[in-house]
Every structure is written in C-alpha cells, then in structure tokens.
Amino acid sequence: MTIEIETTERYGRLEILIDGKWRASSSSKAQTVYDPGTGRAIGEVPFSTREEVDEAIESSQSAFQKWSRMPILDRAKYLFKMKSILEDHFEELSKINTQNHGKTLEESRGELRRTIENVESAISTAYTLSKGETLDQISEGIDEYSVKEPLGVFAIISPFNFPLMVPFWFIPYAIVLGDTVVLKPSEIDPIPTTYLMRLIQDKLGLPQGVINLVHGSKDAVEYLISHKDVKGVTFVGSTPVAKRVYKLAGEHGKRAIVNGGAKNSIVVMPDANIESTISPIVSSFFGNSGQRCLAGSNLIPIGMETHERMLEKFVQASENIKVGYGLDPLTDMGPVISQAAKERIVSYVERGSSEGAKLVRDGREYHTRSKEYQNGFYLGPTIFDQVDQDMSIAREEIFGPVASVLSSIESLDEAIESINENTDFGNMACIFTSSGWIARKFRREVNAGNIGINLGVAQPAANFPFGGRKESFYGVLHAQIDTVDFFTDKKIVISRW
Ligand code: NAD
C-alpha cells in the first residue's frame, strides 16, 4: 500500500487565533516542526510576541463578559456541536496527529476518542455538577445557598505527548462553565492541536474570543501566568517545568492545576497468571513508544521464580513488536518525538549499562524497513534486567521505550516501599495478582494517584479526576471532571425575607 507522506506545503508556518480570526504571527522567532516518522520538516511554529499574547488575553477577557452571561444550557449546545465536528473529522484528525506526533494511527484514534469523551463529560456537568446547594431555614427565617460562578480567562498549557487530548482535559469544562481560554500548545507538535482548533473555530461558530490560541514556549507561558487578567493556569508537562509553573502561579496569586512527569512501576506477584500479564505489560511499556505519563517504566516481579517465569516471555513479546511509520497498518510502535528525545533516551541506555544493569534487549540500532523512513526518530523496545532500585534508570523519568526490570525485590512490602521511596514521582502504579487481599493492600498503601489492578495502564475515564501524587502533581483539584470546581468559584448567599 502507499502511504501519503506529509510535506511543508500543507501546513507551512502555523497561524495564531486571536479574537475569532486566524492570522500570521509577526514574530521573527520560530521553530521547525517535524514528522518524527520521516524526520522531515512539515511546518514551522512561530513563537508569539508579547503583544500577540496580550491581544489574546484581551480578546478572551472581553468575550468573557457576554459568554459568562449566556445560559449554561445554550453554552452546552456548542459542545454538542463540537462533539459532532470531532466525530465527523475523526479519521482526518487521527491521521494528522500521527504525522506530527508519530504514534500509530490506532493510538491516535484512541487519543481522539478520549478527547471526545471529555466533551461528553463536560456537557454532563452543565446539567449536573454546575448546580449549587441550598439549605432551607438554616436559622429562623434564613435560607442559605451557593452558586458556582465562572471566573474569567484561563491559560491552558499542554505537552507534546497527547496534543489532542490534554487540552481537552480542560477546555470543554472551562467554556461550558462560562470561562474563556488562551491555549498554548506544545511547540514540538503543534499541528494537530492547531488543526483541531481551526475546525472548531471555523465550523462551530463560537463567539470570538472564547478560545484564543498562541504559540511559543517558556516566554509565552510565563507571560500568560503573570498577566493580571489571567485567573488561573492548567499545565501538563515535565516536573522541572511544572515546579516552576506552580511557583510562578503562586507568586501571582493564580489558581493552578499542574501535572508533572512520571516513573510508573508494575508489580507482578507470584500468584499472577503470567500468560495473561504479558500483553498488557508490553503495551504499557511500549505503547505510544513509552511516551505516556501512564507508561510502565519499572517492572517489579516478586521473587526470583516470578522473575524467571516472566523475563523470557516479556523479551520475546517485545521482539514481536513491529516498529515503523505510524500510518503503516503493520506498525505496532512508532518513532519517538524528536532527535533530541532519541538522544536523551539513548543516553539513559548508556547510563543503565555503565551502572551495571544487564541490557537484554537493545533498541538503539533500529533500522526501518523502508528507505522512506530511514531519517525518522526510531528506537526499538529496550529492556534492562538486573536493575537495582538505586540506579538512575529505576528512579528518573526516561519517557521512551525502555523497561527496567528490578530483580532483587522479594516481597510485596519491599515493592511498595520501592515505589513510595525510590522515585520522586507518584502518577500510576499497577499490580498483577489473583489475590483480592494483596490488591487491596497495594491500593491502600501505594502513594500514587492512579492504581491499576490486573491491567497495565490505569487511565481514569473522563468523568473521573486525573492527577498524580508527589512530584507528578502540584495543586489540589485535578484534570477532567475535577475542573468543575477549578473553573468556578462558589458564592454563598444567606437570605432573610
Ligand atoms: P515540557 O515540560 O517540556 O513542556 C510542556 C509545556 O511547557 C509545553 O507547552 C512547553 O512549551 C512549555 N514549556 C517548556 N519549557 C518551559 C519553561 N521553562 N517554562 C514554561 N513553560 C515551558 O513537557 P513535554 O516534553 O512537552 O511533555 C512530556 C512530559 O509531560 C513528561 O514529563 C510527561 O510525564 C509529562 N506528562 C504528564 C502528564 C500527567 O498527567 N502527569 C500527562 C502528559 C504528559
């Protein structure tokens, strides 16, 4: 079959969305955007100027006055239409996502499905969670009630790994509740996000300024957070940046939901059914080329016997993964996002070897099947055995297709201690077991925001909160459904007539 390879002509220099109109940025600073599967440039992203960010905020601020007064069920009607636009363009958006991010088409479809589920979940809040509470006769002749009021303009900052879904952990909720937003997508793969917003703006007919979009990185983010008219920020990205963003938001008195990096462990108990654990474990470690904040990173078989029973099967299954171009239907795993990411991951492989871990599967020398893709940013699945929990490959976020198998953990208690004490992260942890008692103990004692029992990726549905613990999260309220209380403030009314 022939696969269409993208060229720069189609996307060119990306535009910004200010006050309902797409236009060229006047910025002289820009960055090339790549298709990681071919290594070719497919566009350019300008870094918005301070004046453009100012205009975006001003537009959102002025839109807020009218938008927040519109009846909530009328705002919800826009989301019903938004859902059908996303459904109508499902395949096109999935394909564009694959071309700029590199993930397989199936993975792009999965991401877009969860994006749409967040629109559905936000619609449901208009009918349910947006309501306040009333207590009749709190004192003689006095009633008390609360109303949830929108606050104004919010900055939405997203990472590269889910360019469609992550902005939608926030935007549908913000706008249905009456707020307005300025979105700043990742500068590494801004094409799917920009394309999606173009579809929405052109086909949905949202009032101008409800959603504005600017491009850039550190400067745009910091300026957005410090601007007096921005009421709060949602950020998803790496922990060093997350820490900085949370601090800056605090300094400026802003609300913040700040999701950081991850280092997730998967524990396999001796009583687990090894045959049925392999497939979910392989897709946890190598799905999305290991670039998921919910990807498995440390594999912890309990005891030598479990270790021996698992390792060979895990390595064998990873040999069967077909690495290749994301649009090729035969591909199981696409490239990593960039040459820089590839080099960072390779440096971890070198570090793991020099720290004494045993490299049982080396994905560094991966060659693509077709010449067309030889400049893509490919790596094969990589597995280290005999990893000690103090090694950097067991403690730091690698964010690539590298599995560290810890070989000296003998009990559930040791595994829980390793998860809680040996990494600074607490995004997800999973256990495979046939014992309800063990699963319950794990669920209660592990300090992570998302727990998986007999599955490899514990991803909360849209109508549950999504957040982590320790250095994987800063703030109080989480992404998805929790944002209802983030994007509104409760006003309390006490009345006597
Ligand atoms: P990143 O931190 O490099 O970038 C995230 C966003 O911050 C981008 O929009 C970027 O432009 C901006 N940014 C970059 N440097 C900045 C700075 N100095 N100041 C202010 N803003 C800055 O993250 P990434 O590489 O795009 O994404 C991968 C990371 O995101 C991984 O660490 C992954 O674990 C994490 N992530 C976490 C979750 C979660 O829910 N916890 C979900 C997805 C991804």
Coordinates of C-alpha atoms and ligand atoms in Angstrom, one line a residue:
M1 CA 0.0 0.0 0.0
T2 CA 1.1 3.6 -0.5
I3 CA 1.2 5.9 2.5
E4 CA 0.9 9.6 2.0
I5 CA 4.0 11.4 3.3
E6 CA 3.3 15.0 4.5
T7 CA 5.2 18.0 3.2
T8 CA 5.7 21.5 4.4
E9 CA 3.4 22.9 1.8
R10 CA 0.3 21.7 3.6
Y11 CA 1.0 23.3 7.0
G12 CA 3.6 25.9 6.3
R13 CA 4.0 28.5 9.0
L14 CA 1.3 28.0 11.6
E15 CA -1.1 30.8 12.4
I16 CA -2.5 32.1 15.7
L17 CA -6.1 32.5 16.6
I18 CA -6.9 36.0 18.0
D19 CA -10.4 37.2 18.5
G20 CA -12.0 34.7 16.2
K21 CA -9.6 35.3 13.3
W22 CA -6.7 33.2 12.2
R23 CA -3.7 35.3 11.2
A24 CA 0.1 35.1 10.7
S25 CA 2.2 35.9 13.7
S26 CA 4.6 38.8 13.3
S27 CA 7.2 37.0 15.3
S28 CA 10.7 36.6 14.0
K29 CA 11.4 33.7 16.3
A30 CA 10.2 30.3 15.0
Q31 CA 10.9 26.6 15.3
T32 CA 10.7 23.8 12.7
V33 CA 8.0 21.2 13.2
Y34 CA 8.9 17.6 12.1
D35 CA 7.2 14.4 11.2
P36 CA 9.1 12.1 13.6
G37 CA 8.4 9.1 11.3
T38 CA 10.3 10.5 8.3
G39 CA 12.5 13.1 10.1
R40 CA 11.2 15.7 7.5
A41 CA 10.2 19.2 8.3
I42 CA 6.4 19.6 7.8
G43 CA 5.9 23.1 9.2
E44 CA 7.1 25.9 11.2
V45 CA 5.8 27.3 14.5
P46 CA 6.2 31.0 15.3
F47 CA 6.8 32.0 18.9
S48 CA 4.0 34.6 19.5
T49 CA 5.2 38.0 20.5
R50 CA 4.3 39.6 23.9
E51 CA 1.8 41.9 22.0
E52 CA 0.1 38.9 20.5
V53 CA -0.3 37.2 23.8
D54 CA -1.7 40.5 25.2
E55 CA -4.2 40.7 22.4
A56 CA -5.3 37.0 23.0
I57 CA -5.8 37.7 26.7
E58 CA -7.7 41.0 26.0
S59 CA -9.9 39.2 23.5
S60 CA -10.7 36.4 26.0
Q61 CA -11.3 38.9 28.7
S62 CA -13.8 40.9 26.6
A63 CA -15.5 37.7 25.4
F64 CA -16.0 36.6 29.0
Q65 CA -18.4 39.4 29.7
K66 CA -21.0 38.1 27.3
W67 CA -20.2 34.4 27.3
S68 CA -20.4 34.0 31.1
R69 CA -23.9 35.6 31.0
M70 CA -25.2 33.2 28.3
P71 CA -27.5 30.5 29.9
I72 CA -25.4 27.4 30.6
L73 CA -27.6 25.1 28.5
D74 CA -27.0 27.3 25.5
R75 CA -23.3 27.0 26.1
A76 CA -23.7 23.3 26.3
K77 CA -25.3 23.3 22.8
Y78 CA -22.0 24.4 21.4
L79 CA -20.4 21.4 23.0
F80 CA -22.9 19.0 21.4
K81 CA -22.0 20.5 18.1
M82 CA -18.3 20.4 18.9
K83 CA -18.6 16.6 19.6
S84 CA -20.2 16.1 16.2
I85 CA -17.4 18.1 14.4
L86 CA -14.8 15.9 16.1
E87 CA -16.7 12.7 15.1
D88 CA -17.1 14.0 11.5
H89 CA -13.4 14.6 11.2
F90 CA -12.3 11.6 13.3
E91 CA -10.0 9.9 10.7
E92 CA -8.5 13.1 9.4
L93 CA -7.6 14.4 12.8
S94 CA -6.2 11.0 13.8
K95 CA -4.0 10.9 10.7
I96 CA -2.7 14.4 11.3
N97 CA -1.9 13.5 14.9
T98 CA 0.1 10.5 13.7
Q99 CA 2.0 12.6 11.1
N100 CA 3.2 15.1 13.7
H101 CA 3.4 13.0 16.8
G102 CA 4.5 9.7 15.3
K103 CA 2.2 7.4 17.3
T104 CA 0.3 4.7 15.4
L105 CA -3.0 5.5 13.8
E106 CA -4.7 3.2 16.3
E107 CA -3.1 5.2 19.2
S108 CA -4.2 8.5 17.6
R109 CA -7.8 7.2 17.3
G110 CA -7.7 6.1 21.0
E111 CA -6.5 9.6 21.9
L112 CA -9.2 11.3 19.9
R113 CA -11.8 9.0 21.4
R114 CA -10.8 10.1 24.9
T115 CA -10.8 13.8 23.7
I116 CA -14.4 13.4 22.6
E117 CA -15.3 11.7 25.9
N118 CA -14.1 14.8 27.7
V119 CA -16.5 16.9 25.6
E120 CA -19.3 14.5 26.6
S121 CA -18.3 14.6 30.2
A122 CA -18.2 18.5 30.1
I123 CA -21.7 18.5 28.6
S124 CA -22.9 16.4 31.5
T125 CA -21.6 19.0 34.0
A126 CA -23.9 21.6 32.6
Y127 CA -26.8 19.5 33.7
T128 CA -25.5 18.3 37.0
L129 CA -22.3 19.5 38.7
S130 CA -22.7 23.1 37.8
K131 CA -25.6 23.4 40.3
G132 CA -25.1 24.9 43.7
E133 CA -26.7 23.8 47.0
T134 CA -29.4 25.1 49.2
L135 CA -30.2 24.7 52.9
D136 CA -33.6 25.9 53.8
Q137 CA -34.1 27.5 57.2
I138 CA -30.5 27.4 58.4
S139 CA -31.7 29.7 61.1
E140 CA -35.2 31.1 61.9
G141 CA -36.4 32.7 58.6
I142 CA -33.0 32.4 57.0
D143 CA -32.0 30.3 54.0
E144 CA -28.5 29.7 52.7
Y145 CA -27.4 28.7 49.2
S146 CA -24.4 28.6 47.0
V147 CA -23.9 29.4 43.3
K148 CA -20.9 28.4 41.2
E149 CA -19.7 31.4 39.2
P150 CA -17.1 31.4 36.3
L151 CA -14.0 33.4 36.9
G152 CA -12.7 34.8 33.6
V153 CA -9.7 33.9 31.4
F154 CA -7.6 30.7 31.9
A155 CA -4.3 29.8 30.3
I156 CA -4.1 26.2 29.0
I157 CA -0.6 24.8 28.5
S158 CA -0.2 21.4 27.0
P159 CA 2.7 18.9 26.4
F160 CA 3.7 17.1 23.2
N161 CA 2.6 13.6 24.0
F162 CA -1.2 14.0 23.7
P163 CA -1.7 17.1 21.5
L164 CA -5.4 16.5 21.0
M165 CA -6.5 15.0 24.3
V166 CA -4.6 17.0 27.0
P167 CA -6.1 20.4 26.0
F168 CA -9.5 18.8 26.2
W169 CA -9.0 17.7 29.8
F170 CA -9.7 21.4 30.5
I171 CA -11.2 23.4 27.6
P172 CA -14.7 21.9 27.3
Y173 CA -15.2 22.2 31.0
A174 CA -13.9 25.8 31.1
I175 CA -16.1 27.1 28.3
V176 CA -19.3 25.3 29.3
L177 CA -19.0 26.7 32.8
G178 CA -18.7 30.3 31.3
D179 CA -14.9 30.9 31.3
T180 CA -12.8 31.7 28.3
V181 CA -9.3 30.4 27.4
V182 CA -6.0 31.1 25.8
L183 CA -4.4 27.9 24.6
K184 CA -0.7 27.4 24.2
P185 CA 0.0 24.0 22.6
S186 CA 3.4 22.2 22.6
E187 CA 5.8 23.8 20.2
I188 CA 7.1 20.3 19.2
D189 CA 3.9 19.0 17.7
P190 CA 1.5 22.0 17.5
I191 CA -0.1 20.9 14.2
P192 CA -2.8 18.5 15.4
T193 CA -3.9 21.0 18.2
T194 CA -3.9 23.9 15.8
Y195 CA -5.8 22.0 13.1
L196 CA -8.4 20.8 15.7
M197 CA -8.9 24.4 16.9
R198 CA -9.2 25.6 13.3
L199 CA -12.0 23.0 12.7
I200 CA -13.7 24.1 15.9
Q201 CA -13.5 27.9 15.2
D202 CA -14.5 27.6 11.5
K203 CA -17.3 25.1 11.9
L204 CA -18.7 25.7 15.4
G205 CA -19.1 29.4 15.2
L206 CA -18.1 30.0 18.8
P207 CA -18.4 33.7 19.7
Q208 CA -15.0 35.4 19.0
G209 CA -12.5 35.3 21.9
V210 CA -14.0 32.3 23.8
I211 CA -10.9 30.3 22.6
N212 CA -7.7 32.1 21.6
L213 CA -4.6 30.3 20.6
V214 CA -1.0 31.5 20.7
H215 CA 2.3 29.6 20.1
G216 CA 5.6 29.5 21.8
S217 CA 7.3 28.1 24.9
K218 CA 8.7 29.5 28.2
D219 CA 8.2 33.2 27.4
A220 CA 4.6 32.8 26.4
V221 CA 3.8 30.6 29.3
E222 CA 5.4 32.8 31.9
Y223 CA 3.8 35.9 30.5
L224 CA 0.3 34.3 30.5
I225 CA 0.7 33.2 34.1
S226 CA 1.9 36.6 35.3
H227 CA -0.8 38.6 33.4
K228 CA -3.3 40.4 35.7
D229 CA -6.3 39.3 33.6
V230 CA -5.5 35.6 33.7
K231 CA -7.3 34.0 36.6
G232 CA -5.6 30.6 36.5
V233 CA -3.5 28.1 34.6
T234 CA -3.7 24.5 33.8
F235 CA -0.3 22.9 32.9
V236 CA 0.7 19.4 31.9
G237 CA 4.4 18.6 31.2
S238 CA 7.7 17.6 32.8
T239 CA 8.3 18.0 36.5
P240 CA 11.1 20.6 36.3
V241 CA 8.8 22.9 34.3
A242 CA 5.8 22.0 36.4
K243 CA 7.6 23.1 39.6
R244 CA 8.5 26.5 38.0
V245 CA 4.9 27.0 36.7
Y246 CA 3.3 26.2 40.1
K247 CA 5.7 28.6 41.9
L248 CA 5.1 31.3 39.4
A249 CA 1.3 30.8 39.7
G250 CA 1.6 31.1 43.5
E251 CA 3.6 34.2 43.3
H252 CA 1.0 35.8 41.1
G253 CA -1.9 34.5 43.2
K254 CA -3.3 32.3 40.4
R255 CA -5.2 29.1 40.6
A256 CA -3.2 26.2 39.2
I257 CA -3.7 22.6 38.2
V258 CA -0.1 21.4 37.4
N259 CA 0.6 17.8 36.2
G260 CA 4.2 16.8 36.1
G261 CA 6.3 13.8 35.0
A262 CA 6.1 10.1 36.0
K263 CA 8.0 6.9 36.7
N264 CA 5.5 4.2 37.0
S265 CA 6.0 0.7 38.4
I266 CA 4.2 -2.5 37.6
V267 CA 4.4 -5.3 40.2
V268 CA 3.8 -8.9 39.3
M269 CA 3.0 -11.2 42.2
P270 CA 3.9 -14.9 42.2
D271 CA 0.2 -15.8 42.1
A272 CA -0.5 -13.8 38.9
N273 CA -1.4 -15.5 35.7
I274 CA 1.8 -14.8 33.8
E275 CA 0.4 -15.7 30.4
S276 CA -2.3 -13.0 30.7
T277 CA 0.0 -10.4 32.2
I278 CA 2.4 -10.2 29.2
S279 CA 0.3 -8.5 26.7
P280 CA -0.9 -5.6 28.9
I281 CA 2.6 -5.2 30.3
V282 CA 4.1 -5.0 26.8
S283 CA 1.6 -2.4 25.8
S284 CA 2.1 -0.4 29.0
F285 CA 5.9 -0.1 28.5
F286 CA 6.0 0.3 24.7
G287 CA 2.6 1.7 23.7
N288 CA 3.0 5.3 22.4
S289 CA 6.7 4.4 22.3
G290 CA 6.8 4.8 26.1
Q291 CA 5.8 8.4 25.9
R292 CA 2.8 8.3 28.1
C293 CA 2.6 9.7 31.6
L294 CA 0.9 6.4 32.4
A295 CA 3.5 4.2 30.7
G296 CA 5.1 1.4 32.7
S297 CA 8.8 2.1 33.4
N298 CA 9.9 -0.2 36.2
L299 CA 8.8 -3.9 36.2
I300 CA 8.9 -5.5 39.6
P301 CA 8.4 -9.3 39.6
I302 CA 8.2 -10.5 43.2
G303 CA 10.8 -13.2 43.9
M304 CA 13.3 -15.0 41.6
E305 CA 10.9 -17.6 40.4
T306 CA 8.4 -15.0 39.1
H307 CA 11.3 -13.0 37.6
E308 CA 12.5 -16.1 35.7
R309 CA 9.0 -17.1 34.5
M310 CA 8.3 -13.6 33.2
L311 CA 11.5 -12.2 31.7
E312 CA 11.9 -14.5 28.8
K313 CA 8.3 -14.1 27.8
F314 CA 8.5 -10.3 28.2
V315 CA 11.6 -10.1 26.0
Q316 CA 10.1 -12.5 23.4
A317 CA 6.9 -10.5 23.2
S318 CA 8.9 -7.3 22.7
E319 CA 10.8 -8.9 19.8
N320 CA 7.5 -9.2 18.0
I321 CA 6.7 -5.5 18.2
K322 CA 6.9 -4.0 14.7
V323 CA 8.5 -0.6 14.9
G324 CA 7.7 1.7 11.9
Y325 CA 5.8 4.6 10.4
G326 CA 2.6 5.3 12.4
L327 CA 0.3 5.3 9.3
D328 CA 1.5 1.9 8.2
P329 CA -1.2 -0.6 9.4
L330 CA 1.5 -3.2 10.2
T331 CA 3.2 -0.9 12.7
D332 CA 2.8 -1.6 16.4
M333 CA 5.1 1.1 17.7
G334 CA 6.0 4.5 16.1
P335 CA 9.1 6.7 16.5
V336 CA 9.9 8.9 19.5
I337 CA 9.0 12.6 19.2
S338 CA 12.4 14.1 18.2
Q339 CA 16.0 13.6 17.5
A340 CA 16.7 15.3 20.9
A341 CA 14.4 12.9 22.7
K342 CA 16.0 9.9 20.9
E343 CA 19.5 11.1 22.1
R344 CA 18.2 11.6 25.7
I345 CA 16.8 8.1 25.7
V346 CA 20.0 6.6 24.2
S347 CA 22.0 8.4 26.9
Y348 CA 19.8 6.6 29.6
V349 CA 20.6 3.3 27.9
E350 CA 24.3 4.0 28.1
R351 CA 23.9 5.1 31.7
G352 CA 22.0 1.9 32.6
S353 CA 24.8 -0.2 31.1
S354 CA 27.5 1.7 32.9
E355 CA 25.7 1.5 36.2
G356 CA 25.7 -2.3 35.9
A357 CA 22.3 -3.3 34.6
K358 CA 22.1 -6.0 32.0
L359 CA 20.8 -4.9 28.6
V360 CA 18.8 -7.9 27.5
R361 CA 17.1 -6.2 24.5
D362 CA 18.8 -3.2 22.8
G363 CA 16.6 -1.0 20.8
R364 CA 19.3 1.5 19.8
E365 CA 20.2 0.0 16.5
Y366 CA 16.8 0.0 15.0
H367 CA 16.6 0.2 11.2
T368 CA 13.4 0.9 9.4
R369 CA 12.1 -1.5 6.8
S370 CA 11.7 1.2 4.2
K371 CA 14.2 3.8 2.9
E372 CA 11.4 6.4 3.1
Y373 CA 11.7 6.4 6.9
Q374 CA 15.4 6.0 7.5
N375 CA 15.7 9.5 8.9
G376 CA 12.9 9.1 11.4
F377 CA 13.5 9.1 15.1
Y378 CA 13.2 5.4 15.7
L379 CA 14.2 3.2 18.6
G380 CA 13.2 -0.4 19.3
P381 CA 11.9 -1.7 22.6
T382 CA 14.7 -1.8 25.1
I383 CA 14.8 -4.0 28.2
F384 CA 17.3 -3.9 31.1
D385 CA 17.4 -6.8 33.6
Q386 CA 19.1 -6.8 37.0
V387 CA 18.3 -3.2 37.7
D388 CA 19.0 -2.1 41.2
Q389 CA 16.5 0.4 42.6
D390 CA 19.1 3.0 43.2
M391 CA 20.2 3.2 39.6
S392 CA 19.1 6.3 37.6
I393 CA 17.2 4.1 35.1
A394 CA 15.0 3.0 38.0
R395 CA 14.5 6.4 39.5
E396 CA 14.4 9.0 36.8
E397 CA 11.8 9.6 34.0
I398 CA 13.2 8.3 30.7
F399 CA 10.0 8.9 28.7
G400 CA 10.8 6.4 25.9
P401 CA 10.5 2.6 25.2
V402 CA 12.8 1.5 27.9
A403 CA 11.9 -1.1 30.6
S404 CA 13.8 -1.6 33.8
V405 CA 13.3 -5.0 35.4
L406 CA 14.1 -4.8 39.1
S407 CA 15.4 -8.2 40.1
S408 CA 16.0 -8.2 43.8
I409 CA 12.6 -7.5 45.3
E410 CA 11.3 -10.4 47.3
S411 CA 8.0 -9.2 48.9
L412 CA 5.0 -7.0 48.4
D413 CA 6.1 -4.8 51.2
E414 CA 9.5 -4.2 49.6
A415 CA 7.8 -3.4 46.3
I416 CA 5.5 -0.9 47.9
E417 CA 8.5 0.7 49.7
S418 CA 10.4 0.9 46.5
I419 CA 7.5 2.6 44.7
N420 CA 6.9 5.0 47.5
E421 CA 10.5 5.8 48.5
N422 CA 12.8 5.3 45.5
T423 CA 11.3 7.7 42.9
D424 CA 10.0 11.2 43.4
F425 CA 7.0 10.5 41.2
G426 CA 3.5 9.2 42.0
N427 CA 1.5 9.1 38.9
M428 CA 0.5 5.5 38.5
A429 CA 1.3 2.0 39.8
C430 CA -0.1 -1.3 38.8
I431 CA -0.2 -4.8 40.3
F432 CA -0.9 -8.2 38.8
T433 CA -2.3 -10.7 41.3
S434 CA -5.1 -13.2 41.8
S435 CA -5.5 -12.2 45.5
G436 CA -8.1 -9.5 46.4
W437 CA -6.3 -9.1 49.7
I438 CA -3.0 -8.2 48.0
A439 CA -4.7 -5.9 45.5
R440 CA -6.4 -4.1 48.4
K441 CA -3.2 -3.7 50.4
F442 CA -1.5 -2.3 47.3
R443 CA -4.3 0.1 46.5
R444 CA -4.3 1.4 50.1
E445 CA -0.5 1.7 50.7
V446 CA 0.9 2.9 47.4
N447 CA 1.3 6.6 47.2
A448 CA 0.2 7.2 43.6
G449 CA -2.7 9.0 42.0
N450 CA -3.8 6.1 39.7
I451 CA -3.8 2.4 40.6
G452 CA -4.2 -0.4 38.2
I453 CA -5.2 -3.9 39.3
N454 CA -4.6 -6.6 36.6
L455 CA -4.1 -4.0 33.9
G456 CA -1.1 -2.1 32.7
V457 CA -2.4 1.5 32.1
A458 CA -4.7 2.9 34.8
Q459 CA -6.2 5.7 32.8
P460 CA -9.2 7.4 34.5
A461 CA -12.3 7.9 32.4
A462 CA -13.2 11.5 31.5
N463 CA -15.8 11.6 34.3
F464 CA -13.2 10.8 36.9
P465 CA -10.4 13.2 38.0
F466 CA -6.9 12.7 36.5
G467 CA -3.9 13.6 38.7
G468 CA -0.9 12.2 40.4
R469 CA 1.0 12.5 43.7
K470 CA 4.4 13.6 44.9
E471 CA 6.3 15.4 42.1
S472 CA 3.8 14.2 39.5
F473 CA 1.3 16.8 40.6
Y474 CA 1.1 20.2 42.1
G475 CA -2.2 21.7 43.2
V476 CA -5.4 20.4 44.8
L477 CA -8.0 19.8 42.1
H478 CA -7.2 17.5 39.2
A479 CA -7.8 17.4 35.4
Q480 CA -11.0 16.3 33.8
I481 CA -14.2 16.3 35.9
D482 CA -12.5 17.9 38.9
T483 CA -12.0 21.0 36.9
V484 CA -15.6 22.0 37.6
D485 CA -14.6 23.3 40.9
F486 CA -11.4 24.8 39.4
F487 CA -13.1 26.8 36.7
T488 CA -15.8 28.1 39.1
D489 CA -15.9 29.8 42.4
K490 CA -18.6 29.2 45.0
K491 CA -20.5 32.3 46.1
I492 CA -22.6 31.8 49.3
V493 CA -25.8 33.6 49.7
I494 CA -27.6 33.9 53.1
S495 CA -31.0 35.5 52.8
R496 CA -33.8 36.6 55.1
W497 CA -37.1 38.0 53.7
Ligands
NAD1 P1 7.6 20.1 28.8 O1 7.6 20.3 30.2 O2 8.9 20.2 28.0 O3 6.6 21.1 28.0 C1 5.3 21.2 28.5 C2 4.8 22.6 28.1 O4 5.5 23.6 28.8 C3 4.9 22.9 26.6 O5 3.8 23.6 26.2 C4 6.2 23.8 26.6 O6 6.1 24.8 25.6 C5 6.1 24.5 27.9 N1 7.4 24.8 28.5 C6 8.6 24.3 28.1 N2 9.6 24.8 28.9 C7 9.1 25.7 29.7 C8 9.6 26.6 30.7 N3 10.8 26.6 31.0 N4 8.7 27.4 31.3 C9 7.4 27.4 31.0 N5 6.8 26.6 30.1 C10 7.7 25.8 29.4 O7 7.0 18.6 28.6 P2 6.8 17.8 27.2 O8 8.2 17.2 26.9 O9 6.1 18.5 26.2 O10 5.9 16.6 27.7 C11 6.4 15.4 28.3 C12 6.2 15.5 29.8 O11 4.9 15.7 30.2 C13 6.7 14.2 30.5 O12 7.4 14.5 31.6 C14 5.4 13.6 30.9 O13 5.4 12.7 32.0 C15 4.5 14.8 31.2 N6 3.1 14.5 31.1 C16 2.4 14.4 32.3 C17 1.1 14.1 32.3 C18 0.3 14.0 33.6 O14 -0.9 13.9 33.6 N7 1.0 13.9 34.7 C19 0.4 13.9 31.1 C20 1.1 14.0 29.9 C21 2.5 14.3 29.9

